[in-house]
CSV table of C-alpha atoms in Angstrom, one decimal:
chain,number,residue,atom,x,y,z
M,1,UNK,CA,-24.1,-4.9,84.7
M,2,UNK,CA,-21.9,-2.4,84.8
M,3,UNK,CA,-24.0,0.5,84.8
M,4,UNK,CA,-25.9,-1.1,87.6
M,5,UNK,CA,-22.6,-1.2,89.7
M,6,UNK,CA,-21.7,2.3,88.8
M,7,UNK,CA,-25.0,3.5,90.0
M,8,UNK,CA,-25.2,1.5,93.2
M,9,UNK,CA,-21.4,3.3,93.7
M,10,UNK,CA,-23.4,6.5,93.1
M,11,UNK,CA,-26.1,6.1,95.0
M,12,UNK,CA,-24.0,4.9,98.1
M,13,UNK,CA,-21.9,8.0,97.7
M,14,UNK,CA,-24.8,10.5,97.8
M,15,UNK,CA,-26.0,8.6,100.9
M,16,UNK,CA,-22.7,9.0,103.0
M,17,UNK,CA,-22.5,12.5,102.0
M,18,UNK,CA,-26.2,13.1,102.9
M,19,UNK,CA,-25.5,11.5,106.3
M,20,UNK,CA,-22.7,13.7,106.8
M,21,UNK,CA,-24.0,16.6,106.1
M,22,UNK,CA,-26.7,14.9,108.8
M,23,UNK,CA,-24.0,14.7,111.0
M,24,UNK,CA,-22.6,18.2,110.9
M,25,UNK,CA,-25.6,20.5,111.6
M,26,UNK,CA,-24.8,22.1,114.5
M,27,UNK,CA,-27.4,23.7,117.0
M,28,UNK,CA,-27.3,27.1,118.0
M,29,UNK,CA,-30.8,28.1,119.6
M,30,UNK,CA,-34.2,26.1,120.7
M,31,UNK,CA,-35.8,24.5,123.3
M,32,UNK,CA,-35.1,21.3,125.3
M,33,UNK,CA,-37.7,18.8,127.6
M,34,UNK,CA,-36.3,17.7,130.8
M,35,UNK,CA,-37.4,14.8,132.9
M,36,UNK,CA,-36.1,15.2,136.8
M,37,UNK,CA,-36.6,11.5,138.2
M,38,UNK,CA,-35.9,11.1,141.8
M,39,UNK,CA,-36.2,8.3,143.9
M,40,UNK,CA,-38.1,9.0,147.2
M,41,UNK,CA,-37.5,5.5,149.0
M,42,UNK,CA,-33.5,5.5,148.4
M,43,UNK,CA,-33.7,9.5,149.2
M,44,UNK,CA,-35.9,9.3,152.4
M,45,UNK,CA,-34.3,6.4,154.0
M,46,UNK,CA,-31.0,7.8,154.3
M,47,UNK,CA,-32.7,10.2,156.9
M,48,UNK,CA,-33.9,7.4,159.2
M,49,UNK,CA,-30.9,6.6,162.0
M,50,UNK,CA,-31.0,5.3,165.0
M,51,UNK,CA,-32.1,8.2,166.5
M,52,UNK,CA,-35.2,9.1,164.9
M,53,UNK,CA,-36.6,5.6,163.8
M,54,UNK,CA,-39.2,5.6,166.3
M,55,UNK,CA,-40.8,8.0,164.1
M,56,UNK,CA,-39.8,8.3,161.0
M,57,UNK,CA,-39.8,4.4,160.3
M,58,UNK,CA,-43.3,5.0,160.3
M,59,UNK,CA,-43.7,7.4,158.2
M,60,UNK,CA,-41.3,5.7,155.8
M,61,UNK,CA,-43.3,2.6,155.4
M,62,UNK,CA,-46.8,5.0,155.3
M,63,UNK,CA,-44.7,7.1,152.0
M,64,UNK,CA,-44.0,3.5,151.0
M,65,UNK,CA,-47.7,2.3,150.6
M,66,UNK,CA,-49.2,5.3,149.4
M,67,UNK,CA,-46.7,6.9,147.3
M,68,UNK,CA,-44.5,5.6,144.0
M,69,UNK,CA,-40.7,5.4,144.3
M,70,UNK,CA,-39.7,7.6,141.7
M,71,UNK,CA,-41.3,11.1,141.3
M,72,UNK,CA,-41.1,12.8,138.0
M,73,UNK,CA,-40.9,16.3,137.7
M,74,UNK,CA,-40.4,18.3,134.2
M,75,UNK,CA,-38.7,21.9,133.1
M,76,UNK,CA,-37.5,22.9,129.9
M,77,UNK,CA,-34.0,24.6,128.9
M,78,UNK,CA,-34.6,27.4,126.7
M,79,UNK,CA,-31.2,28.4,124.7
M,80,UNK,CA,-29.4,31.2,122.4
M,81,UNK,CA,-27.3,33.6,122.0
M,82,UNK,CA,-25.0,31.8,124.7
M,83,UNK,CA,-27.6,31.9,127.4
M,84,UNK,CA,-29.7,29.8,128.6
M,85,UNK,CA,-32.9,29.8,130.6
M,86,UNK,CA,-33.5,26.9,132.9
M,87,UNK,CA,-37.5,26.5,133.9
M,88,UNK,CA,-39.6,24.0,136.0
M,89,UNK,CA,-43.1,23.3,134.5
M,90,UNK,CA,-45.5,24.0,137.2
M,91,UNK,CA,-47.3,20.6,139.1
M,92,UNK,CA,-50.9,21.1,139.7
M,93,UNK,CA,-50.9,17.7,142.2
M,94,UNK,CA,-48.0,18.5,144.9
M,95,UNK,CA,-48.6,16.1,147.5
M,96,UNK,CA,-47.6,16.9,151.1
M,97,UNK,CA,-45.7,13.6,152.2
M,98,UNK,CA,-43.5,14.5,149.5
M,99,UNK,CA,-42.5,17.5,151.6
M,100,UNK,CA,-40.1,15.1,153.4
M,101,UNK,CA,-37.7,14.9,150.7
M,102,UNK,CA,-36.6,18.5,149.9
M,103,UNK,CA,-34.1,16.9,146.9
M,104,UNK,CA,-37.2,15.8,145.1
M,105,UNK,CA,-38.5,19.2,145.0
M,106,UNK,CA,-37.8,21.5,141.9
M,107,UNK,CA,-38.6,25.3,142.1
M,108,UNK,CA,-35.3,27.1,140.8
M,109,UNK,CA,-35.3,29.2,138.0
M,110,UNK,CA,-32.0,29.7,136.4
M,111,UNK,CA,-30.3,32.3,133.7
M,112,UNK,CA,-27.3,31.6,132.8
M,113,UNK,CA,-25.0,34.3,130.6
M,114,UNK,CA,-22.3,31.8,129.2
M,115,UNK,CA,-20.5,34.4,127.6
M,116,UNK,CA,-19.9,36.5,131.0
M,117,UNK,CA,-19.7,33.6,133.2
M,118,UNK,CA,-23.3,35.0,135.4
M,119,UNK,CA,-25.9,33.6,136.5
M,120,UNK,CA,-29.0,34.7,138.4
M,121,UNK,CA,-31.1,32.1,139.9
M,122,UNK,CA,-34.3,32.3,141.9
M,123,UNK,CA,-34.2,29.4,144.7
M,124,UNK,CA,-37.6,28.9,146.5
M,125,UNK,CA,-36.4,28.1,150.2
M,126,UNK,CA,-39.3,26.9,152.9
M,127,UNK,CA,-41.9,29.7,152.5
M,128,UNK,CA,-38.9,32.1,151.6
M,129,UNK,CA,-37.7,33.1,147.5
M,130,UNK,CA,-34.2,34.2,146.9
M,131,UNK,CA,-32.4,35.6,143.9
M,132,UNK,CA,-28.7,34.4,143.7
M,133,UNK,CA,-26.7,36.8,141.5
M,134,UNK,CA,-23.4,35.8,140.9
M,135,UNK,CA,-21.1,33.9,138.9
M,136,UNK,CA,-21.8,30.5,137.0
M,137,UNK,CA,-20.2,27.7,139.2
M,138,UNK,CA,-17.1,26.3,138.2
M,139,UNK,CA,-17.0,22.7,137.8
M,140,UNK,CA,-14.2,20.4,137.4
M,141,UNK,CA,-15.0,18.2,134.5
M,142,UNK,CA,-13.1,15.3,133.7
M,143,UNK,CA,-14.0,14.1,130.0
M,144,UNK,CA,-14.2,10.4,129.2
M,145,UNK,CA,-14.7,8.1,126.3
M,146,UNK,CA,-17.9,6.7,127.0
M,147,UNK,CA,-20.9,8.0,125.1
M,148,UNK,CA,-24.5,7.0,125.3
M,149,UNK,CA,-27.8,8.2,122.8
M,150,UNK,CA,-29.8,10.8,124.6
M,151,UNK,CA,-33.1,12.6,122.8
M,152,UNK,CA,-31.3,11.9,119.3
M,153,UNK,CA,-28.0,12.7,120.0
M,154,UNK,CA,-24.9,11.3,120.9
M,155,UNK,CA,-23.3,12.6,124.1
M,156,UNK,CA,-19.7,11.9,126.0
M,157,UNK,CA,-19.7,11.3,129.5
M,158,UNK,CA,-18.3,13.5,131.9
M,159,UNK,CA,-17.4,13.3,135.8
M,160,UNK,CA,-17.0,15.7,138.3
M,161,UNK,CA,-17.4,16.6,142.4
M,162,UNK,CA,-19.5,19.7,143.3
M,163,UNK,CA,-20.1,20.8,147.1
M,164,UNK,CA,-17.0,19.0,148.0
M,165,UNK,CA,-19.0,15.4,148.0
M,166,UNK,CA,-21.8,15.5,145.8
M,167,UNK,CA,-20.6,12.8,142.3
M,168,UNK,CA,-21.8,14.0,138.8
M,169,UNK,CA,-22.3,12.2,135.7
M,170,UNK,CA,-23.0,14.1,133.0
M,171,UNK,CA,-23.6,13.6,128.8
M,172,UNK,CA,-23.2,16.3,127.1
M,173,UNK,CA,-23.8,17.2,123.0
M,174,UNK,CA,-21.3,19.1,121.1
M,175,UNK,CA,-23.7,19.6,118.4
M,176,UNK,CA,-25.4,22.2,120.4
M,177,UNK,CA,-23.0,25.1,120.0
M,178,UNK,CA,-24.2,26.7,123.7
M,179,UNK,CA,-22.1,25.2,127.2
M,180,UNK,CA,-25.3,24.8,129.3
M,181,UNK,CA,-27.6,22.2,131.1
M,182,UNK,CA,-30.7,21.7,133.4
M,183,UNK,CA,-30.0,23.5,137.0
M,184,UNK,CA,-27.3,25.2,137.5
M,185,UNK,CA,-24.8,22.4,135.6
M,186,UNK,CA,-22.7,24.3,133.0
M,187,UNK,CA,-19.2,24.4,131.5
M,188,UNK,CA,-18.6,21.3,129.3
M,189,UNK,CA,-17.9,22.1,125.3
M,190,UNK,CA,-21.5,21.8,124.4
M,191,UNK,CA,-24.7,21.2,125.9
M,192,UNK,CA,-25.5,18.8,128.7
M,193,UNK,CA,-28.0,16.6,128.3
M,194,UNK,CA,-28.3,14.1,131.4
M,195,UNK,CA,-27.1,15.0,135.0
M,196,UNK,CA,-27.1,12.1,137.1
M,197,UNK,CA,-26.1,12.2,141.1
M,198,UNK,CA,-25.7,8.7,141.8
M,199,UNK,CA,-25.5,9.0,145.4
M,200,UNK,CA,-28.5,11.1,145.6
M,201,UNK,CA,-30.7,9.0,143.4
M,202,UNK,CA,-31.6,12.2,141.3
M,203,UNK,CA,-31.2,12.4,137.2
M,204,UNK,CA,-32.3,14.9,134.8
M,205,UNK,CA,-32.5,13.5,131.3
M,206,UNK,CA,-33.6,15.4,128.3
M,207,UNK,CA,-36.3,13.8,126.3
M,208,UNK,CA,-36.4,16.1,123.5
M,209,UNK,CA,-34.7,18.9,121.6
M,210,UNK,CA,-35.9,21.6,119.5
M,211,UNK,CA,-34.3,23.1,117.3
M,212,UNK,CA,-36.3,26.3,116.1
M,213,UNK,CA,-35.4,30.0,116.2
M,214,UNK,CA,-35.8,31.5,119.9
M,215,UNK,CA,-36.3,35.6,120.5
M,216,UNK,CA,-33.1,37.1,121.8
M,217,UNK,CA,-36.1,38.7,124.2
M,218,UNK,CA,-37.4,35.5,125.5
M,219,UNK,CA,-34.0,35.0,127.4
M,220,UNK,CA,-34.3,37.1,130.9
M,221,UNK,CA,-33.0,36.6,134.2
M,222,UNK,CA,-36.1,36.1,136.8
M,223,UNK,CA,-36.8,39.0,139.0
M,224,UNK,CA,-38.8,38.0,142.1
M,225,UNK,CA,-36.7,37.4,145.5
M,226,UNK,CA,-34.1,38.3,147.9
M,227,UNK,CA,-31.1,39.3,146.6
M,228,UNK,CA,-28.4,37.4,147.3
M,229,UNK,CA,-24.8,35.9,146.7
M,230,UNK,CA,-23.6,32.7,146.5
M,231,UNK,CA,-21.9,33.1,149.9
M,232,UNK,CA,-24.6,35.2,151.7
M,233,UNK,CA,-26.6,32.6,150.6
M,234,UNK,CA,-24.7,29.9,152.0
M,235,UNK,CA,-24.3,32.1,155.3
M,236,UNK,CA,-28.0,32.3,155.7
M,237,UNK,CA,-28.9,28.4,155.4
M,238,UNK,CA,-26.1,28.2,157.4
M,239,UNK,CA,-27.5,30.0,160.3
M,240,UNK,CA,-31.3,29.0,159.8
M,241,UNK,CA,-30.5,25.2,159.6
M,242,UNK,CA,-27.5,25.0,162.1
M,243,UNK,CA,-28.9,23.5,165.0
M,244,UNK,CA,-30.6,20.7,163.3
M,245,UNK,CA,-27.4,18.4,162.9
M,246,UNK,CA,-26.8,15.8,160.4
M,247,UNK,CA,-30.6,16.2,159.0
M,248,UNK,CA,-29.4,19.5,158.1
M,249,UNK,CA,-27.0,18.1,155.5
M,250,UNK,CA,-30.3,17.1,152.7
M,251,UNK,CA,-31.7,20.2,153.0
M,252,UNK,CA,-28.4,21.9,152.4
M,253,UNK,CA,-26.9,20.0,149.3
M,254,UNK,CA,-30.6,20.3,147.6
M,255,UNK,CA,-30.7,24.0,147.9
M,256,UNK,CA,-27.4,24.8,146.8
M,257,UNK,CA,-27.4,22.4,143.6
């Protein structure tokens, strides 16, 4: 009997130390799935108003019949050597009624250098592609206690306000050694792995992690596009969008996330 106990002991012993060492492998390069869901009904209807519901209560209840609420869109984050390479997967089946809802859309492709703080992203605006050089955004994280499971990991919770009004809840993984994140969401200790704008109805969640070797080569900034800044950027929606009023506002949080 007491052999029996002793080996139980043992064998509980070598579990805990195999989950441990579980635990503590640490992530340093791979790939990562990203699912963008955004809801179309919440999204669109915040653009009907009193002034325009003669025709664009119509067209909301038309998106309503023939449409689903939520469109899915998918990327993947591609990571090492503390950069990161944000990608949307191409759609074969864009439908055109979506092209009312400008947040649902998702053409950027970013590089992020996490060691130098840069980032060069190429933004598909209207019928127009720019190519944002500049640095990586600085966000204002407040860290919480919360955590929640995502793709296999556990992730804290973190808040923060971007473009002075925009709310972000993020989860991020400090079991992937690299500070990155779907878009153009960086700078918590580890990667982020869901981005939810609550007020926008938009989340990107991962839905699975790879963890194999990546080429150092594989990592480079996109090339096609205007050059710009972050604040020539902002000057030239500015200027293209500024006499359409309050409807301007969609358009111009979705291209600058």
């Amino acid at each position: 009997m007491k052999n029996i106990l002793i080996t139980i002991i043992c064998f509980l012993l070598l579990s805990g130390n195999f989950v441990l060492a579980q635990d503590s492998h640490f992530i340093t390069s791979g790939t990562i799935e990203f699912e963008k869901s955004s809801n179309i009904y919440a999204i669109f209807s915040r653009n009907v108003n009193k002034d325009n519901e003669a025709y664009m209560k119509p067209v909301f209840e038309q998106l309503k019949k023939t449409q689903p609420q939520f469109k899915v869109l998918k990327s993947t984050l591609t990571f090492g050597y503390n950069k990161t390479l944000f990608v949307p997967t191409p759609t074969e089946n864009q439908n055109s009624s979506f092209g009312y809802v400008v947040a649902a859309e998702q053409s950027n492709t970013i590089y992020t250098d996490v060691a130098t703080s840069s980032s060069v992203a190429q933004k598909g605006v209207f019928e127009e592609t720019f190519l944002l050089k500049d640095s990586t955004r600085k966000i204002n994280w407040k860290i919480t206690d919360e955590t929640r499971e995502i793709a296999g990991y556990t992730c804290r919770r973190a808040n923060a306000l971007i473009l002075d009004s925009v709310y972000v809840v993020a989860f991020y993984t400090d079991k992937i050694l690299v500070s990155g994140g779907p878009e153009s969401f960086t700078g918590l200790p580890g990667m982020i792995l869901q981005v939810a704008l609550p007020h926008e109805n938009i989340i990107w969640r991962a839905t699975k992690v790879n963890d194999i070797k990546i080429p150092e080569t594989t990592l480079i900034p996109p090339k096609k596009g205007k050059v710009a800044t972050n604040k020539t950027f902002r000057a030239t929606l500015d200027g293209a969008m500024k006499s359409w009023g309050n409807y301007a506002q969609s358009y111009y949080k979705a291209f600058l996330l």
